[in-house]
XYZ file of C-alpha atoms in Angstrom:
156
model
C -208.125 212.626 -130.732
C -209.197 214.785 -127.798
C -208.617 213.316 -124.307
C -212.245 212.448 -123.627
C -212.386 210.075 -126.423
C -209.627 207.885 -125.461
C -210.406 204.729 -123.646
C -209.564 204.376 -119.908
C -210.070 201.125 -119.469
C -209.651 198.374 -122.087
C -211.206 194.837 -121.533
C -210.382 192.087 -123.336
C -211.364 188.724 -123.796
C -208.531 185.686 -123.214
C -209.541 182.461 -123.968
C -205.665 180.636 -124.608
C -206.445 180.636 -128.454
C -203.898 182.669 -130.931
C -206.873 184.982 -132.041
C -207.147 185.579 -128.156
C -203.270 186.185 -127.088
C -203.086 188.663 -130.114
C -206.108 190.924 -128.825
C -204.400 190.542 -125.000
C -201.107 191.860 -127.100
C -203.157 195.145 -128.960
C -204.843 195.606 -125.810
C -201.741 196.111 -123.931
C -200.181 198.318 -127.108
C -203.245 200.223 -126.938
C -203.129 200.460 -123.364
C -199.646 201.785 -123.927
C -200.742 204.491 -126.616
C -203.208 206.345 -125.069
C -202.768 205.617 -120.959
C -205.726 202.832 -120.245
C -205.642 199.881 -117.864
C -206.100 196.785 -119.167
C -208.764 194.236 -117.458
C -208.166 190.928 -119.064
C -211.328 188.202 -118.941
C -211.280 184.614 -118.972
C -214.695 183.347 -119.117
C -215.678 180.040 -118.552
C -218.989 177.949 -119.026
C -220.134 176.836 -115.554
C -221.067 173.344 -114.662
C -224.667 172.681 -116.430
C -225.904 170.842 -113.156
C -224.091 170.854 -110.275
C -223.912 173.640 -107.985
C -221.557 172.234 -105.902
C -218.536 172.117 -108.454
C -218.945 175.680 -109.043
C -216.197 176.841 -106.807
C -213.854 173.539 -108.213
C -214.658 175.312 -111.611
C -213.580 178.833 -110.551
C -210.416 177.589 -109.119
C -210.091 175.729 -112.295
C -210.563 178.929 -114.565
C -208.405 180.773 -112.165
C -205.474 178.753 -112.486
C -206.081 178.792 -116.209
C -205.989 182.295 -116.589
C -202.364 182.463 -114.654
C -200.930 180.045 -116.866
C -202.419 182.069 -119.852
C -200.809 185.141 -118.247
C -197.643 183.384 -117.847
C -197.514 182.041 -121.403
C -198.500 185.717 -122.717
C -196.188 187.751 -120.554
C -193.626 185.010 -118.903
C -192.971 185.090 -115.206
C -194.543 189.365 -114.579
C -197.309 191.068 -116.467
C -196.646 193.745 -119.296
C -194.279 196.534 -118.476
C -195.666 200.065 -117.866
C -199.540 198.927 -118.349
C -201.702 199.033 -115.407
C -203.218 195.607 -115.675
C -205.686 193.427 -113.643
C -207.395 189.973 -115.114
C -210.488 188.313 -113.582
C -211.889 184.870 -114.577
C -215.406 184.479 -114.611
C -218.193 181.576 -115.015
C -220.322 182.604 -117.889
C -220.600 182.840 -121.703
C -217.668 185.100 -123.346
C -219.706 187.358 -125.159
C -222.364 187.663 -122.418
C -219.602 188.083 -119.357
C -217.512 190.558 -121.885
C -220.244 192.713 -122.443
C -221.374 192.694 -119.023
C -218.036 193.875 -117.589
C -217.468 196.109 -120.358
C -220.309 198.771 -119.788
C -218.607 201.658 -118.568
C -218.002 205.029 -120.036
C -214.579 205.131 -121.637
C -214.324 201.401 -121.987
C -212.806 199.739 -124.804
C -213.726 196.139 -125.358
C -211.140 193.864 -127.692
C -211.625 190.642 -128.795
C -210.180 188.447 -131.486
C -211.242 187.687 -135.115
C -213.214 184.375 -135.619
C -210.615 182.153 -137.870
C -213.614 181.666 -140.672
C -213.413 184.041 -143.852
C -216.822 185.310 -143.318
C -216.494 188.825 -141.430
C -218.881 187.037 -138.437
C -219.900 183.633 -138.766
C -222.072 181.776 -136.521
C -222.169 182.489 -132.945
C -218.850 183.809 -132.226
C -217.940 185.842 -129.241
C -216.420 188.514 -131.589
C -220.374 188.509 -133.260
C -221.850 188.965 -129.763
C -219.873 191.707 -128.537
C -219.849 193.568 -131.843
C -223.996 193.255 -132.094
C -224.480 193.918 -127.879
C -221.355 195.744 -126.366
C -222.843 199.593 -124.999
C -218.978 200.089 -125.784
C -216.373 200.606 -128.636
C -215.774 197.097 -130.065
C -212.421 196.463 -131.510
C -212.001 192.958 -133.265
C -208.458 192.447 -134.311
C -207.552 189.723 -136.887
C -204.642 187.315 -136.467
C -201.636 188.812 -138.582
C -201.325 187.963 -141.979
C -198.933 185.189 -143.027
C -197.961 184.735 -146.692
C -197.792 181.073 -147.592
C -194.459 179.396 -147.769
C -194.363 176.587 -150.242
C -193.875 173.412 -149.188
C -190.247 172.962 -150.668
C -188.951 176.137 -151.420
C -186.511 174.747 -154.450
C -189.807 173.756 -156.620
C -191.295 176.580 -156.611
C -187.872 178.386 -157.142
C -187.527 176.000 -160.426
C -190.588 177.449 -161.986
């Protein structure tokens, strides 16, 4: 892959679920691979009517993305990535889309849990049908099941 085609900047979208931390992790491994930045997004529904508890709401989501940070990376962010995060009032896949709209951006996001490739009204469905960028949608990692008591299923 030539040099132009490698994303400079990767956003991605952190909402504290596991589907969410394990996009922030490719991000950052991607970020690694080919030399990007990382911009991570929290974005958070604002107040329906009150204006006045927008900026209660923004320090809310602000505080919320450092302890999602913290939990991702413990007490520093990841090594050897340039990396910035912003939390924003707005719908996920509307504020995603809207920050991701440069050239060279990469937007990640993680896999809806359902089976079905893009149920409902996901964020991952909304960025993949309205991004002007590269979409990457990155599923949780597989898990094999373990049986419940290991012995019984041994026995059979």
């Amino acid at each position: 892959m030539t040099q132009d085609l490698l994303p400079r900047r990767i956003v991605v979208g952190l909402s504290g679920s596991l589907e969410s931390f394990t996009a922030l992790h490719r991000a950052v491994a991607e970020a690694r691979r080919c030399g990007a930045e990382v911009l991570a997004v929290l974005a958070v529904a604002p107040p329906l009517h009150a204006a006045d508890q927008i900026p209660l709401e923004v320090e809310s989501a602000e505080r919320q993305l450092t302890d999602l940070l913290e939990s991702a990376f413990g007490s520093g962010g990841p090594e050897g990535v340039p990396f910035a995060a912003t939390a924003v009032l707005g719908s996920p896949g509307l504020a995603l889309t809207q920050i991701a709209d440069r050239q060279g951006d990469l937007l990640i996001v993680g896999a809806p849990r359902r089976r079905l490739r893009f149920p409902g009204s996901s964020t991952a469905r909304h960025c993949a049908a309205r991004a002007t960028c590269p979409v990457l949608v990155v599923p949780l990692p597989f898990v094999p099941a373990v049986p419940a008591d290991p012995q019984i299923s041994a026995a059979r």
